[in-house]
């Protein structure tokens, strides 16, 4: 759950947060406990528990198996669980907002965000106009590609498309400098692939996906007027080009290493490294103030990019660029393009039988084009100020637990502890939404030009991003929209960020007992705080700079402890019949560390809260203690199941472990879990002491 390279999940908002141990200003601790006891019976439905299986054998099965069996995955989803149900609620809330905005466009100022969002929604729902246009909206771009007949024209085309917010081959963004985080620089990253990871292009296990991908390419070429023969030939060329890129791309595991994410060069050094591409001209076209330089982040990839610019046949380049221009636009074009795009990415790769309803597709587009603007309307309707204030209190409680954990750490030297505490003191928590909303003045949106709206928004947002290059870092800037159910830690500004939409059930209940809330939102807060000290975050200091603040002995001890977690998750094989396809412990290490440490911090904070509220500490609700409900709440957050194809893509590409292993992985390392359920040392959920993982 982070800003870059992590998968956010949407959810709606709870209307209230409470301070731990203080239900309301006028309620005593005793009254508050009675009120929570009354409500708590409805908050966690114990009828869903599978009492045929002990929590000590499998916490996920005990808490979630009955629900999973009774709730099949809807046809328009690849997975279904707590996150997805809340995502649907969030979409419903957003749908209400955009429909009202669309209905009032005739009365609204065209420059207002309500009018822009209303018009954007109208244009996305006008399928008759979209279908009538066919692929006409992208014909100018396809003609530009067809006209490329020199290496200079090729470079000029790539530069222009980036300036239009539609870059190809590599990615470009603006973020704080890893070595001087007070300033923002540009980063160029490897990209350009349509399949999930580089190994899909060469591994024999993915031959079928490669063949279907080529068929998809062929279909898109034919839809834009190519003959069968020409389409097949162009698909072959495009696939060969992409395969070359894949062979020179780093793996997902390698890309997690911050050392592979940063390679600072001056413009002169960049032009020397890739003499076939003019970076000076490129950044001038982007409107970016490069100053001393930028990060050309993966030298191996960009070396091959340069070679392809000089040596790859121009007809191969044209085929590759043409395919990706069509592929990128396909969801915004007429139904045949939309259907073909979904058939490959949705069904072939992920096993999803049915495409989402049109209004959901249009909401996806609005969030892509004007997500923060929609978030501004969302917050006004669904997130009252008191929710933010009360969330801040819970963040303080979890952070206090983290400080205590660092101070009491028994394997770390005082020198490294001091650095860890300095970083802790510089954390900036952000709750709900930005302090200042961005302006959308200058973005033209009309009710009858869906593709044109998205095209203009892409250019507008790219210019907005590039304007940050060369400027001082803004720690108040957000990388997620308020309507997103997720949270993230950003190491280069040392912030923990909790969008408005995550502050509701099942993460948080306004009238819930402490155990359920700490097992939910408390563990999320702990998770994001712990990212500052995971295998990636621990390479950045409190100022956001990539800097080693560890003694050699302490880093060695940390690596030994985290290797145990790698070994643990490597043993999980979620897909029946594919025993060799296991969770990648290295790819998922950061998230698994954050789960374990975050849950530990939340448990510590719960114990502090219960010590201040003895009546609640000793009560049982539906026969379960507060400690038991804490771990049951955690497991319920990860309730769900996935389609096998989607799960396979996740195992290969996603730094998050599958839901079932997030439910059981962290608790199985915690003696507090075993005590809560009176587990025996021989039980499956009790890891042997030699394999038990404790980090912070």
XYZ file of C-alpha atoms in Angstrom:
696
model
C 0.000 0.000 0.000
C 2.350 2.699 -1.286
C 2.526 5.650 -3.620
C 4.541 4.003 -6.418
C 4.259 0.473 -7.773
C 1.474 -0.555 -5.378
C -2.082 -1.494 -6.029
C -4.689 0.854 -4.504
C -8.171 -0.419 -3.803
C -11.264 1.811 -3.628
C -13.754 2.020 -0.759
C -16.361 4.409 0.690
C -16.144 6.499 3.816
C -17.282 6.057 7.374
C -18.768 9.219 8.794
C -17.075 9.174 12.176
C -13.892 8.212 13.951
C -13.578 7.950 17.715
C -10.720 8.534 20.078
C -9.651 5.359 21.751
C -11.164 5.080 25.212
C -13.382 8.125 24.700
C -16.544 7.450 22.711
C -17.770 11.018 23.088
C -16.825 14.044 25.124
C -19.840 13.627 27.372
C -19.533 9.873 27.898
C -17.578 8.243 30.711
C -15.317 5.263 30.073
C -17.967 2.992 31.566
C -20.748 4.447 29.430
C -18.568 4.222 26.353
C -17.833 0.551 26.991
C -21.544 -0.207 27.403
C -22.373 1.597 24.166
C -19.646 -0.233 22.276
C -20.742 -3.583 23.730
C -24.273 -2.972 22.516
C -23.133 -2.076 19.010
C -20.300 -4.590 18.729
C -22.618 -7.580 18.380
C -23.744 -6.198 15.041
C -20.250 -5.118 13.992
C -18.682 -8.562 13.846
C -21.125 -11.275 12.823
C -19.921 -14.435 14.532
C -22.446 -16.474 12.557
C -19.938 -16.274 9.686
C -17.290 -18.103 11.706
C -16.441 -21.639 10.633
C -16.361 -23.309 14.017
C -15.476 -26.663 12.484
C -11.931 -25.336 12.089
C -9.894 -23.975 14.967
C -8.342 -20.527 14.664
C -5.138 -22.227 15.803
C -5.171 -24.379 12.663
C -6.053 -21.659 10.163
C -7.287 -18.229 11.176
C -8.409 -17.405 7.634
C -10.543 -20.548 7.364
C -12.002 -19.988 10.822
C -13.002 -16.382 10.103
C -13.626 -16.307 6.368
C -14.327 -19.701 4.799
C -18.101 -19.652 5.314
C -18.392 -16.168 3.868
C -16.216 -17.032 0.874
C -18.290 -20.137 0.123
C -21.511 -18.113 0.262
C -20.202 -15.191 -1.820
C -18.998 -16.228 -5.278
C -16.934 -13.790 -7.325
C -19.245 -11.601 -9.459
C -18.751 -11.983 -13.199
C -17.369 -8.460 -13.549
C -14.623 -9.003 -10.966
C -11.392 -10.972 -10.773
C -11.524 -11.186 -6.978
C -14.141 -10.614 -4.315
C -13.781 -9.772 -0.666
C -13.876 -7.026 1.920
C -11.931 -4.562 -0.202
C -14.041 -5.202 -3.294
C -17.364 -4.806 -1.516
C -16.200 -1.498 -0.120
C -14.915 -0.489 -3.531
C -18.423 -1.019 -4.872
C -19.807 1.243 -2.158
C -17.274 3.895 -3.065
C -18.225 3.646 -6.727
C -21.882 4.023 -5.816
C -21.082 7.187 -3.861
C -18.992 8.563 -6.710
C -21.756 7.637 -9.150
C -24.225 9.693 -7.139
C -21.884 12.678 -7.278
C -21.211 12.542 -11.024
C -24.859 11.958 -11.948
C -25.878 15.028 -9.956
C -23.088 17.004 -11.591
C -24.177 15.848 -15.047
C -27.813 16.737 -14.347
C -26.862 20.280 -13.313
C -24.408 21.197 -16.081
C -26.876 23.613 -17.680
C -26.902 25.652 -14.464
C -23.215 25.359 -13.562
C -20.305 27.588 -14.503
C -18.392 25.717 -17.227
C -15.115 26.497 -15.446
C -16.230 24.799 -12.214
C -15.090 21.286 -11.365
C -18.721 20.182 -11.063
C -19.383 21.234 -14.641
C -16.198 19.624 -15.932
C -16.929 16.337 -14.169
C -20.550 16.450 -15.269
C -19.552 16.982 -18.896
C -16.888 14.292 -18.706
C -19.425 11.823 -17.369
C -21.922 12.770 -20.091
C -19.318 12.260 -22.800
C -18.280 8.866 -21.418
C -21.870 7.652 -21.257
C -22.651 8.760 -24.831
C -21.886 5.366 -26.345
C -23.786 6.193 -29.519
C -21.392 9.021 -30.339
C -18.382 6.959 -29.254
C -19.395 4.023 -31.462
C -20.124 6.301 -34.407
C -16.614 7.772 -34.180
C -14.952 4.354 -34.384
C -11.198 4.876 -34.383
C -11.418 8.334 -35.931
C -10.169 10.025 -32.705
C -6.746 8.351 -33.042
C -6.366 8.621 -36.818
C -4.168 11.753 -36.557
C -1.760 9.889 -34.295
C -1.719 6.807 -36.507
C -0.917 9.025 -39.487
C 1.969 10.571 -37.567
C 3.358 7.098 -36.904
C 2.927 6.042 -40.529
C 4.859 9.136 -41.624
C 7.990 8.254 -39.595
C 10.675 7.562 -42.200
C 13.878 8.662 -40.450
C 15.591 8.222 -37.091
C 15.197 11.930 -36.380
C 11.463 11.792 -37.053
C 11.260 8.808 -34.712
C 12.884 10.718 -31.862
C 10.745 13.772 -32.559
C 7.584 11.660 -32.448
C 8.525 10.114 -29.085
C 9.233 13.573 -27.664
C 5.900 14.967 -28.900
C 3.858 12.074 -27.513
C 5.380 12.505 -24.061
C 4.582 16.226 -24.138
C 1.000 15.229 -24.955
C 0.891 12.968 -21.891
C 0.875 9.819 -24.027
C 4.477 8.670 -23.812
C 5.602 5.290 -25.063
C 8.532 2.888 -24.464
C 9.541 4.352 -21.082
C 7.808 6.188 -18.227
C 8.433 9.692 -16.931
C 7.428 11.299 -13.645
C 8.484 13.892 -11.084
C 9.532 12.917 -7.547
C 11.964 14.043 -4.855
C 15.620 13.345 -5.546
C 16.767 10.209 -3.715
C 20.002 11.951 -2.716
C 18.615 15.431 -2.051
C 14.959 14.975 -1.217
C 14.297 18.681 -0.728
C 14.138 19.118 -4.512
C 12.024 17.428 -7.193
C 13.667 15.890 -10.238
C 12.470 13.950 -13.275
C 12.729 10.152 -13.349
C 12.778 8.073 -16.537
C 11.894 4.399 -15.917
C 11.784 1.226 -17.991
C 8.345 0.437 -19.444
C 6.859 -0.359 -22.840
C 5.550 -3.879 -22.184
C 1.961 -5.080 -22.538
C 2.334 -8.413 -20.721
C 2.516 -8.462 -16.902
C 6.267 -9.036 -16.437
C 9.379 -9.574 -18.591
C 9.332 -13.335 -18.043
C 5.985 -13.633 -19.852
C 7.934 -12.988 -23.072
C 10.400 -15.856 -22.686
C 9.148 -18.413 -20.133
C 7.711 -21.553 -21.750
C 4.883 -21.573 -19.200
C 3.457 -18.427 -20.826
C 3.547 -19.492 -24.474
C -0.262 -19.461 -24.642
C -0.444 -15.920 -23.286
C 2.145 -14.803 -25.842
C 0.211 -16.397 -28.696
C -3.052 -14.796 -27.561
C -1.300 -11.449 -27.168
C -0.174 -11.608 -30.810
C -3.744 -12.482 -31.810
C -4.937 -9.432 -29.892
C -2.385 -7.238 -31.653
C -3.542 -8.610 -34.986
C -7.168 -7.873 -34.163
C -6.460 -4.255 -33.252
C -4.518 -3.736 -36.468
C -7.415 -5.175 -38.457
C -9.917 -2.960 -36.647
C -7.981 0.067 -37.894
C -8.228 -1.054 -41.515
C -5.208 -3.279 -42.097
C -5.561 -6.379 -44.235
C -5.287 -9.795 -42.608
C -1.805 -10.263 -44.053
C -0.536 -6.828 -43.027
C -2.061 -7.083 -39.557
C -0.397 -10.447 -38.908
C 2.951 -9.129 -40.157
C 2.736 -6.000 -38.005
C 1.777 -8.034 -34.937
C 4.832 -10.225 -35.425
C 7.074 -7.152 -35.689
C 5.552 -5.485 -32.633
C 5.931 -8.641 -30.555
C 9.561 -9.056 -31.585
C 10.270 -5.459 -30.586
C 8.563 -5.867 -27.217
C 10.392 -9.121 -26.560
C 13.676 -7.307 -27.082
C 12.649 -4.668 -24.542
C 11.599 -7.387 -22.099
C 14.970 -9.124 -22.320
C 16.652 -5.901 -21.228
C 14.160 -5.035 -18.469
C 14.724 -5.687 -14.787
C 12.513 -8.168 -12.953
C 9.869 -7.026 -10.480
C 12.101 -8.130 -7.602
C 15.074 -6.154 -8.938
C 12.853 -3.110 -9.460
C 11.997 -3.076 -5.746
C 15.610 -2.246 -4.878
C 15.963 1.540 -4.528
C 19.466 1.236 -6.003
C 17.828 0.186 -9.277
C 15.308 3.020 -9.177
C 17.830 5.862 -9.225
C 20.707 6.724 -11.558
C 21.346 10.452 -11.600
C 22.883 11.936 -14.748
C 23.361 15.370 -16.232
C 21.823 16.105 -19.624
C 25.282 15.794 -21.176
C 25.813 12.406 -19.530
C 22.365 11.239 -20.627
C 22.999 12.285 -24.221
C 26.317 10.443 -24.108
C 24.636 7.298 -22.731
C 21.928 7.397 -25.428
C 23.425 9.313 -28.358
C 20.450 8.398 -30.539
C 18.041 10.312 -28.299
C 18.290 14.027 -27.506
C 17.334 14.462 -23.846
C 17.940 18.216 -23.979
C 15.317 18.594 -26.680
C 13.073 16.084 -24.934
C 12.916 17.908 -21.605
C 12.572 21.308 -23.264
C 9.414 19.960 -24.930
C 8.119 18.717 -21.574
C 8.505 22.136 -19.987
C 10.661 20.600 -17.247
C 13.355 22.620 -15.467
C 16.037 19.934 -15.375
C 18.804 22.072 -13.838
C 21.629 19.714 -12.785
C 20.122 16.522 -14.208
C 17.598 13.718 -13.785
C 17.420 10.008 -13.004
C 17.931 7.713 -15.997
C 16.896 4.941 -13.729
C 17.771 1.651 -15.454
C 20.961 1.985 -17.531
C 20.634 -1.504 -19.048
C 17.169 -0.739 -20.380
C 18.088 2.661 -21.775
C 21.209 1.242 -23.406
C 18.935 -1.088 -25.365
C 16.494 1.752 -26.033
C 19.361 3.623 -27.641
C 20.368 0.553 -29.667
C 16.828 0.099 -30.926
C 16.659 3.754 -31.933
C 19.755 3.236 -34.040
C 19.340 -0.288 -35.340
C 15.758 -1.563 -35.209
C 14.046 -1.323 -38.627
C 11.704 1.649 -38.839
C 8.828 -0.608 -39.919
C 9.278 -2.532 -36.656
C 9.197 0.719 -34.700
C 6.076 1.806 -36.575
C 4.315 -1.502 -35.847
C 5.180 -1.285 -32.138
C 4.138 2.354 -31.803
C 0.957 1.811 -33.809
C -0.115 -1.118 -31.665
C 0.416 0.731 -28.393
C -1.323 3.846 -29.669
C -4.391 1.716 -30.459
C -4.089 -0.384 -27.304
C -3.801 2.659 -25.019
C -6.868 4.226 -26.620
C -8.988 1.076 -26.971
C -11.059 1.465 -23.746
C -12.035 4.974 -24.907
C -13.007 3.996 -28.452
C -15.990 2.213 -30.017
C -17.261 -1.073 -28.647
C -15.222 -3.434 -30.895
C -11.986 -1.885 -29.580
C -13.253 -1.870 -26.004
C -14.357 -5.500 -26.260
C -11.070 -6.651 -27.771
C -9.093 -4.873 -25.038
C -11.196 -6.479 -22.304
C -11.105 -9.922 -23.919
C -7.332 -10.000 -23.655
C -6.496 -8.112 -20.464
C -9.670 -8.975 -18.571
C -10.493 -12.506 -19.669
C -7.351 -14.089 -21.146
C -4.915 -12.800 -18.545
C -7.178 -12.513 -15.493
C -10.144 -14.829 -16.118
C -12.860 -12.167 -15.743
C -16.000 -13.341 -17.585
C -17.848 -10.045 -17.940
C -16.869 -6.433 -18.421
C -17.883 -3.769 -15.914
C -21.012 -1.714 -16.498
C -20.521 1.349 -18.673
C -20.991 3.791 -15.800
C -18.164 2.097 -13.893
C -15.895 2.307 -16.913
C -16.706 5.990 -17.188
C -15.931 6.509 -13.505
C -12.547 4.849 -14.083
C -11.885 7.405 -16.816
C -12.968 10.312 -14.602
C -10.664 9.143 -11.820
C -7.816 8.894 -14.299
C -8.439 12.331 -15.787
C -9.745 14.369 -12.830
C -9.428 12.145 -9.772
C -8.516 14.896 -7.329
C -11.383 17.070 -8.570
C -13.843 14.239 -7.980
C -12.192 13.757 -4.598
C -12.882 17.374 -3.712
C -16.596 16.796 -4.305
C -16.430 13.448 -2.499
C -14.881 14.920 0.641
C -17.456 17.697 0.774
C -20.266 15.146 0.802
C -18.851 12.168 2.685
C -16.037 13.240 5.040
C -16.932 15.584 7.927
C -14.121 17.464 9.726
C -14.611 15.530 12.975
C -13.678 12.302 11.188
C -10.280 13.721 10.308
C -9.627 14.939 13.865
C -10.473 11.587 15.398
C -8.396 9.689 12.872
C -5.414 11.823 13.830
C -5.777 10.660 17.426
C -5.566 7.014 16.426
C -2.490 7.731 14.315
C -0.850 9.246 17.389
C -1.617 6.137 19.438
C -0.062 3.809 16.869
C 2.963 6.045 16.421
C 3.506 6.040 20.176
C 3.558 2.245 20.072
C 6.157 2.365 17.271
C 8.393 4.674 19.278
C 8.245 2.316 22.258
C 9.076 -0.661 20.024
C 12.156 1.092 18.669
C 13.308 2.145 22.138
C 12.899 -1.386 23.520
C 14.486 -3.156 20.548
C 16.997 -5.692 21.888
C 19.014 -6.474 18.747
C 19.835 -2.958 17.565
C 22.659 -0.707 18.759
C 21.936 2.615 20.412
C 23.550 4.407 17.469
C 21.099 2.919 14.972
C 18.192 3.334 17.391
C 18.924 7.046 17.598
C 18.708 7.297 13.801
C 15.498 5.270 13.760
C 13.955 7.547 16.387
C 15.083 10.624 14.466
C 13.243 9.272 11.438
C 10.186 8.544 13.595
C 10.187 12.144 14.856
C 10.071 13.440 11.277
C 7.090 11.371 10.112
C 4.315 13.528 8.647
C 0.867 11.890 8.922
C -1.745 13.093 6.414
C -5.398 12.257 6.876
C -8.267 12.341 4.437
C -7.445 14.796 1.691
C -5.007 17.542 0.592
C -4.807 20.767 2.558
C -4.936 22.660 -0.729
C -6.806 21.542 -3.827
C -5.190 21.812 -7.252
C -6.637 24.061 -9.929
C -8.302 22.732 -13.061
C -8.438 26.060 -14.847
C -7.379 25.692 -18.450
C -8.656 22.142 -18.912
C -11.423 22.142 -21.506
C -14.074 19.427 -21.099
C -17.114 19.068 -23.347
C -20.189 16.882 -23.156
C -19.768 15.375 -26.628
C -16.075 14.504 -27.014
C -15.061 11.657 -24.713
C -11.738 10.793 -26.334
C -10.867 14.452 -26.828
C -11.604 15.123 -23.152
C -9.309 12.312 -22.051
C -6.623 13.409 -24.495
C -6.696 16.998 -23.225
C -6.702 15.812 -19.602
C -3.635 13.642 -20.253
C -1.731 16.615 -21.638
C -2.976 18.890 -18.847
C -1.936 16.448 -16.109
C 1.458 15.793 -17.687
C 2.176 19.524 -17.777
C 1.058 19.775 -14.143
C 3.457 16.971 -13.174
C 6.403 18.377 -15.128
C 5.927 21.809 -13.545
C 7.126 20.281 -10.249
C 10.526 19.386 -11.723
C 13.182 21.702 -10.338
C 10.897 22.935 -7.566
C 11.191 22.376 -3.798
C 9.516 19.228 -2.498
C 5.943 19.667 -1.262
C 5.310 17.212 1.579
C 1.621 18.131 1.553
C 1.183 16.765 -1.954
C -0.896 13.580 -2.240
C -0.297 10.546 -4.439
C -3.809 9.111 -3.973
C -7.290 10.522 -4.304
C -9.553 10.866 -1.248
C -12.043 8.340 -2.675
C -9.353 5.629 -2.826
C -9.425 2.906 -0.226
C -5.809 2.387 0.407
C -3.014 4.072 2.290
C 0.645 4.594 1.570
C 4.045 5.548 2.900
C 6.342 7.676 0.754
C 10.023 7.292 1.714
C 11.232 10.406 -0.124
C 9.037 12.729 1.907
C 8.657 10.464 4.967
C 4.873 10.757 5.050
C 2.148 8.283 5.986
C -1.056 8.942 4.076
C -4.621 7.788 4.754
C -7.255 8.797 2.181
C -10.734 9.610 3.440
C -12.354 6.531 1.960
C -10.409 4.014 4.044
C -11.823 5.402 7.293
C -14.945 3.247 7.417
C -16.028 -0.378 8.022
C -14.577 -2.954 8.098
C -11.470 -0.928 8.928
C -13.203 1.364 11.386
C -16.547 1.460 13.189
C -17.695 4.616 14.939
C -19.529 2.531 17.543
C -17.143 -0.411 17.568
C -15.077 -1.872 20.357
C -11.368 -1.074 20.455
C -10.368 -4.580 19.412
C -12.179 -4.478 16.078
C -10.943 -0.979 15.290
C -7.321 -1.689 16.185
C -7.429 -4.953 14.236
C -8.693 -2.947 11.259
C -7.682 0.698 10.786
C -5.135 0.449 13.591
C -3.253 -2.276 11.737
C -3.453 -0.203 8.531
C -1.908 2.770 10.326
C 0.736 0.492 11.806
C 1.343 -1.046 8.376
C 2.095 2.303 6.720
C 4.216 3.481 9.641
C 6.221 0.253 9.447
C 6.976 0.807 5.758
C 9.418 3.456 6.927
C 11.470 0.606 8.388
C 10.930 -2.217 5.889
C 13.595 -3.461 3.467
C 13.038 -0.446 1.178
C 12.026 2.301 3.613
C 14.933 1.484 5.910
C 17.279 2.667 3.146
C 15.971 6.242 3.513
C 16.593 8.583 6.431
C 14.160 10.888 8.185
C 14.725 13.640 5.644
C 13.759 11.366 2.752
C 17.267 10.795 1.443
C 18.551 7.387 0.390
C 21.250 7.125 3.003
C 22.622 4.293 5.107
C 21.909 5.080 8.762
C 22.636 1.557 10.003
C 25.728 0.048 11.542
C 26.991 -2.932 9.570
C 26.135 -5.345 12.387
C 22.605 -3.994 12.785
C 21.899 -4.218 9.057
C 23.149 -7.795 9.037
C 20.829 -8.637 11.941
C 17.892 -6.964 10.170
C 18.543 -8.881 6.957
C 18.725 -12.176 8.844
C 15.349 -11.535 10.460
C 13.670 -10.485 7.235
C 15.102 -13.517 5.409
C 12.987 -15.668 7.724
C 9.933 -13.835 6.420
C 11.075 -14.442 2.832
C 11.403 -18.148 3.618
C 7.969 -18.238 5.263
C 6.102 -16.736 2.322
C 8.044 -18.747 -0.248
C 6.288 -21.812 1.160
C 2.791 -20.605 0.263
C 1.366 -22.169 -2.930
C -2.178 -20.838 -3.488
C -3.113 -22.387 -6.858
C -4.100 -26.084 -6.796
C -2.247 -28.067 -9.434
C 0.596 -25.542 -9.664
C 2.881 -26.376 -6.746
C 5.863 -24.600 -8.301
C 3.986 -21.314 -8.450
C 4.437 -19.893 -4.957
C 4.311 -16.504 -3.306
C 7.567 -14.687 -4.060
C 8.935 -13.887 -0.632
C 11.397 -11.319 -1.986
C 8.843 -9.523 -4.158
C 6.353 -9.296 -1.276
C 8.870 -8.705 1.501
C 8.096 -5.026 2.103
C 4.365 -5.614 2.427
C 4.869 -8.684 4.604
C 7.176 -6.767 6.948
C 4.610 -3.971 7.174
C 1.804 -6.455 7.881
C 3.736 -8.143 10.691
C 5.061 -4.986 12.298
C 1.837 -3.060 11.704
C -0.276 -5.727 13.373
C 2.208 -5.880 16.263
C 2.015 -2.101 16.748
C -1.782 -2.171 16.627
C -1.842 -4.929 19.250
C 0.472 -2.906 21.513
C -1.758 0.151 21.133
C -4.827 -1.955 21.912
C -3.261 -3.149 25.159
C -2.583 0.463 26.168
C -6.176 1.389 25.402
C -7.561 -1.562 27.348
C -5.311 -0.797 30.329
C -7.036 2.585 30.469
C -10.457 0.957 30.217
C -10.517 -2.143 32.468
C -14.231 -2.841 31.961
C -13.813 -3.258 28.236
C -10.548 -5.138 28.683
C -12.241 -7.981 30.555
C -15.507 -8.231 28.693
C -16.437 -10.815 26.104
C -18.609 -10.086 23.093
C -20.458 -13.056 21.621
C -18.132 -15.240 23.666
C -14.878 -13.794 22.334
C -12.292 -11.732 24.193
C -10.939 -8.430 22.948
C -7.646 -10.088 21.957
C -9.517 -12.706 19.949
C -11.693 -10.083 18.269
C -8.574 -8.104 17.394
C -7.124 -10.979 15.376
C -10.520 -11.915 13.942
C -10.932 -8.324 12.749
C -7.539 -8.463 11.059
C -8.451 -11.680 9.259
C -11.778 -10.238 8.128
C -10.016 -7.306 6.456
C -8.322 -9.888 4.191
C -11.504 -11.891 3.580
C -11.871 -12.839 -0.074
C -10.935 -15.059 -2.995
C -9.530 -14.640 -6.506
C -9.882 -16.216 -9.917
C -6.925 -18.546 -10.612
C -5.708 -16.551 -13.634
C -5.807 -13.284 -11.721
C -4.039 -14.943 -8.814
C -1.274 -16.135 -11.125
C -0.741 -12.615 -12.456
C -0.655 -11.356 -8.869
C 1.962 -13.907 -7.850
C 4.165 -12.875 -10.757
C 3.797 -9.115 -10.579
C 2.269 -7.783 -7.353
C 4.306 -6.904 -4.241
C 1.274 -7.811 -2.105
C 0.695 -11.403 -1.008
C -2.675 -13.069 -1.699
C -5.403 -12.277 0.810
C -5.463 -15.606 2.636
C -1.746 -15.403 3.449
C -2.030 -11.851 4.677
C -4.734 -13.074 7.049
C -2.533 -15.812 8.541
C 1.065 -14.774 7.845
C 1.527 -12.085 10.473
C -0.545 -13.646 13.306
C 1.338 -16.942 13.001
C 4.489 -15.088 14.082
C 2.902 -13.461 17.116
C 2.911 -15.189 20.518
C -0.002 -12.892 21.418
C -2.141 -14.722 18.853
C -1.305 -18.116 20.324
C -2.127 -16.841 23.809
C -5.401 -15.308 22.671
C -6.717 -18.611 21.322
C -4.876 -20.968 23.721
C -3.026 -22.574 20.822
C -0.597 -25.450 21.319
C 2.950 -25.394 20.001
C 1.981 -28.148 17.555
C -0.830 -26.102 15.957
C -0.336 -24.892 12.380
C -0.798 -21.238 13.289
C 2.054 -21.401 15.810
C 5.426 -21.146 14.138
C 8.381 -22.836 15.855
C 10.545 -20.406 17.778
C 13.449 -21.004 15.389
C 11.293 -19.859 12.446
C 9.252 -17.194 14.188
C 9.847 -13.699 12.825
C 10.084 -10.622 15.017
C 11.619 -7.468 13.592
C 10.579 -4.357 15.504
